[in-house]
Coordinates of C-alpha atoms and ligand atoms in Angstrom, one line a residue:
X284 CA 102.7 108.9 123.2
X285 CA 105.8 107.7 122.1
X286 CA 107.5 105.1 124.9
X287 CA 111.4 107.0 125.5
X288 CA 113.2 104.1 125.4
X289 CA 112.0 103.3 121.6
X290 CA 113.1 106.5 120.5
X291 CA 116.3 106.0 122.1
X292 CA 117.5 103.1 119.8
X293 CA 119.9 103.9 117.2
X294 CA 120.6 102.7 113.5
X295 CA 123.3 103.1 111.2
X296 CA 121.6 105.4 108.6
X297 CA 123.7 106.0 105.4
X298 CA 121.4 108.2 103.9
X299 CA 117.7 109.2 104.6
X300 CA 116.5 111.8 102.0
X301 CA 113.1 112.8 100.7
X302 CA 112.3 111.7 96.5
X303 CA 109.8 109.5 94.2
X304 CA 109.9 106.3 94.9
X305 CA 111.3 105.1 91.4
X306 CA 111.0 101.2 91.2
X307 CA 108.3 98.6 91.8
X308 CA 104.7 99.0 93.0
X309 CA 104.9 102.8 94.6
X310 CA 106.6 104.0 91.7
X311 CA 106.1 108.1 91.2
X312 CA 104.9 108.1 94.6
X313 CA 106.4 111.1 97.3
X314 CA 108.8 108.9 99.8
X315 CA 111.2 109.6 102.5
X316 CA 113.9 106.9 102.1
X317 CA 116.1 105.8 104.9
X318 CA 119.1 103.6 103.8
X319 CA 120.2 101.5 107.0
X320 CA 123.7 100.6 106.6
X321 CA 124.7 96.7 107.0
X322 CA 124.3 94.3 104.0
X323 CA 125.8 90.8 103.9
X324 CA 124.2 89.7 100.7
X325 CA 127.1 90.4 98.4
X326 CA 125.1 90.9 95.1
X327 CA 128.2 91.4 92.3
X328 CA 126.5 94.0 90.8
X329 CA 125.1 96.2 93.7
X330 CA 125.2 99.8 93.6
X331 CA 125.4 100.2 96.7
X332 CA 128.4 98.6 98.1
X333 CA 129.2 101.5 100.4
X334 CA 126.2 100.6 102.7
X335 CA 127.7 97.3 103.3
X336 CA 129.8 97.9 106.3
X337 CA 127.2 99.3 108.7
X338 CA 130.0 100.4 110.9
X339 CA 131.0 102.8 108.4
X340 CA 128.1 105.0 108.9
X341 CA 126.7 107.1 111.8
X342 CA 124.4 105.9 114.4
X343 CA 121.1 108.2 114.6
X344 CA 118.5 107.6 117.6
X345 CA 115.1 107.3 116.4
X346 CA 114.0 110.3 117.6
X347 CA 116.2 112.1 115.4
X348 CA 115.5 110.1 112.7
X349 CA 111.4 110.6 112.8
X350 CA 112.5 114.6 113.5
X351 CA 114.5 114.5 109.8
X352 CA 110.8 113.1 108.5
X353 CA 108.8 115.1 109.7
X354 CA 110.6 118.0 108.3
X355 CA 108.9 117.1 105.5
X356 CA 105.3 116.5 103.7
X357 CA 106.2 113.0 103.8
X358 CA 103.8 110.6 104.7
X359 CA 104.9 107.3 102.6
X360 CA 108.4 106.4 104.5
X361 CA 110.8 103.8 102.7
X362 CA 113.4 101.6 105.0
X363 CA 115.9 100.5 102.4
X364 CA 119.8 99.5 102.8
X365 CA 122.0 97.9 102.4
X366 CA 119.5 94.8 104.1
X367 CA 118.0 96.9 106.4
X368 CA 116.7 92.9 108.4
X369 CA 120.0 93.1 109.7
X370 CA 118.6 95.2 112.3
X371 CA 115.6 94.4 114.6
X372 CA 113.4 97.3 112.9
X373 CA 110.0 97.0 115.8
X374 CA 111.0 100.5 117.6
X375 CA 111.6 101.9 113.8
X376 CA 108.2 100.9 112.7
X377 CA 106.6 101.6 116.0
X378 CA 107.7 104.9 116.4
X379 CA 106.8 105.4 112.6
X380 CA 103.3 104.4 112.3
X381 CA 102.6 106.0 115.9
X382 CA 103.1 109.3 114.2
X383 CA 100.5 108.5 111.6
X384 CA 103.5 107.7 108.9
X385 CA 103.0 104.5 105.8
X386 CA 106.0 101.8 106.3
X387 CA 107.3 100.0 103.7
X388 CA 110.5 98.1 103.4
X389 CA 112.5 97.0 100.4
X390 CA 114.5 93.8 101.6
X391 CA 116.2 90.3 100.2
X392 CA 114.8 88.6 102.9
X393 CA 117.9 86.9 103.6
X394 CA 117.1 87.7 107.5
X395 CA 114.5 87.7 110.1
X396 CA 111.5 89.7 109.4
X397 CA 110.7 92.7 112.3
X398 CA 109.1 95.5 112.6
X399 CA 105.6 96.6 111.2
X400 CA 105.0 97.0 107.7
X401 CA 102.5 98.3 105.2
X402 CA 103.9 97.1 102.5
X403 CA 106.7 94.4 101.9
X404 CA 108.7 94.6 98.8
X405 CA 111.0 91.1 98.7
X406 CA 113.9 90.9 96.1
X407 CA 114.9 87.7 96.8
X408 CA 119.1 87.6 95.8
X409 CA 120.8 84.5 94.5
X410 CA 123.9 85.4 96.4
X411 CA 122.1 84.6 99.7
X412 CA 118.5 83.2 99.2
X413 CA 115.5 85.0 101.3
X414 CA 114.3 83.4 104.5
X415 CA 111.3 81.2 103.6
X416 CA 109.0 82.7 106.6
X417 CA 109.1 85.9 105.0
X418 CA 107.7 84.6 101.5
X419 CA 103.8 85.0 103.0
X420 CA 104.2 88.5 103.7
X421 CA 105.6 89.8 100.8
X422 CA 103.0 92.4 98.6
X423 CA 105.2 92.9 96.2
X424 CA 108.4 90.3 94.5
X425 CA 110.3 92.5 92.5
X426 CA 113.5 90.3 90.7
X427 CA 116.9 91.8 89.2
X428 CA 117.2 90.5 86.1
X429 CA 121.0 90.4 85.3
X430 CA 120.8 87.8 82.9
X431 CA 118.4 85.2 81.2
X432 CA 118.7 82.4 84.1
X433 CA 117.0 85.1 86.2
X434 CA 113.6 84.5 84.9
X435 CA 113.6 80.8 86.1
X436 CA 114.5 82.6 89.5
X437 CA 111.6 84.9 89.2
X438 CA 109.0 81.9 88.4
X439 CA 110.6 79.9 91.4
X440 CA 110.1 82.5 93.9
X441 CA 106.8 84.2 92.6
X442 CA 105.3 79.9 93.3
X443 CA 106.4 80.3 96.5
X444 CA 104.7 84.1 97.4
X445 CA 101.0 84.7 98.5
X446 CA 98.8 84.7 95.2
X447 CA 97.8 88.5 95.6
X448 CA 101.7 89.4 95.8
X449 CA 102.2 91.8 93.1
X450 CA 104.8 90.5 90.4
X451 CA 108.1 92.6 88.8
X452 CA 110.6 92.2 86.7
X453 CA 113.2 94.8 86.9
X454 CA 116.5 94.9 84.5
X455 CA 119.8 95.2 86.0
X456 CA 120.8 98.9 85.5
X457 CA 124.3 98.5 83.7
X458 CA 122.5 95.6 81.9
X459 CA 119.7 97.3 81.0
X460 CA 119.8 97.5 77.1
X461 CA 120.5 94.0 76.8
X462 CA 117.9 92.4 79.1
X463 CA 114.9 95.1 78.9
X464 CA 114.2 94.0 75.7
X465 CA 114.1 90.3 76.8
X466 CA 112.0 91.5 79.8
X467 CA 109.6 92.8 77.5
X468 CA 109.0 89.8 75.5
X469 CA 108.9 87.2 78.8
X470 CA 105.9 89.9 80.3
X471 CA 104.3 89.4 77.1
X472 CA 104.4 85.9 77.1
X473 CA 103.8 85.5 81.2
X474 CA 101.4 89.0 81.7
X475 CA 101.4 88.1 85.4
X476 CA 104.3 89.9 85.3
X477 CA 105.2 93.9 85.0
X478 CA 107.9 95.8 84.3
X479 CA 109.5 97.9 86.9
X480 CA 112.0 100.6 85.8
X481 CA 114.2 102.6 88.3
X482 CA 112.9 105.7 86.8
X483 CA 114.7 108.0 89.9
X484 CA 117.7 107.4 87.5
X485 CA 116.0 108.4 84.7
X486 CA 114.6 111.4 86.2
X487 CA 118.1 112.4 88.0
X488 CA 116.5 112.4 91.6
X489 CA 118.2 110.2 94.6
Ligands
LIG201 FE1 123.5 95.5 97.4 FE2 120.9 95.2 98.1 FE3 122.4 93.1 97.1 FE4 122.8 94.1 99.6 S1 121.0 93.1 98.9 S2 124.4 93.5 98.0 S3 122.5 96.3 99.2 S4 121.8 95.0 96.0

């Protein structure tokens, strides 16, 4: 049983649909996303600027978030933003996992940790650099790679994650053709390393 003030707390959701996961560790896997909006992280190339303003976007109570799930034969959920940290995330993940559901955030880091996770993907941003107390947590790094200096990035931060933290490279979509091929040849040389593709765009799903 559910305590009614948790599912009374309400989030600015820009989004929340049911896909693939398309990027990093849970690639291919069935996933209801929920894009909180908020982000103060200011990456130049983010395709997401509208999530930014978290005022732009509607408050939903839990409850009627978890209804909008459960709709569906989700069982994998995805928090996602905008920086969904911006937001104490505990009654999210409480109310989550209380119904039996798999949590996983995707985050920069760049605030305090809450909530309860399954699984922690960290893409640490250069524009404002990840909190070092979440670093331990983190089961999967997964770096932008929007140019070559990226890759020194990558080495600094995967140094500085737990040693079972699963490692991915990931080019920049708009820079794609340019630094895939470099991706390529740096996993080859450093197979620590994997290549994640956002296949969603390939295979035209949100
Ligand atoms: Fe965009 Fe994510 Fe960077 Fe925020 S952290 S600016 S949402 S890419």
């Amino acid at each position: 049983m559910i305590n009614k003030n948790i599912l009374e707390v309400e989030l600015p959701v820009m989004e929340h649909f049911y896909t693939l996961q398309g990027e990093g560790f849970h690639q291919g896997k069935a996933a209801y996303f929920i894009r909180l909006g908020g982000c103060d992280v200011g990456c130049v190339w983010c395709d997401v600027k509208d999530s930014w303003d978290a005022e732009k976007h509607p408050k939903y109570n839990i409850e009627f978030i978890i209804s909008n799930v459960e709709k569906t034969a989700a069982k994998l959920v995805v928090i996602t933003g905008g920086e969904p940290l911006m937001h104490n995330l505990d009654a999210l993940t409480a109310a989550l996992l209380s119904k039996g559901f798999e949590t996983n955030i995707e985050t920069s880091g760049a605030h305090i940790l809450s909530g309860s996770w399954d699984w922690i993907c960290l893409s640490p941003k250069k524009f404002k650099a990840p909190l070092p107390e979440i670093l331990p947590f983190a089961n999967e790094l997964k770096i932008v790679v929007f140019n070559k200096s990226d890759f020194d990035w990558a080495e600094e931060y995967a140094a500085k994650v737990s040693p079972s933290c699963k490692l991915f490279l990931q080019p920049e979509w708009d820079k794609a053709a340019i630094v895939t091929p470099l991706i390529i040849e740096y996993i080859k040389a450093n197979p620590k390393w994997e290549l994640s593709l956002q296949i969603h765009k390939y295979i035209n799903v949100p």
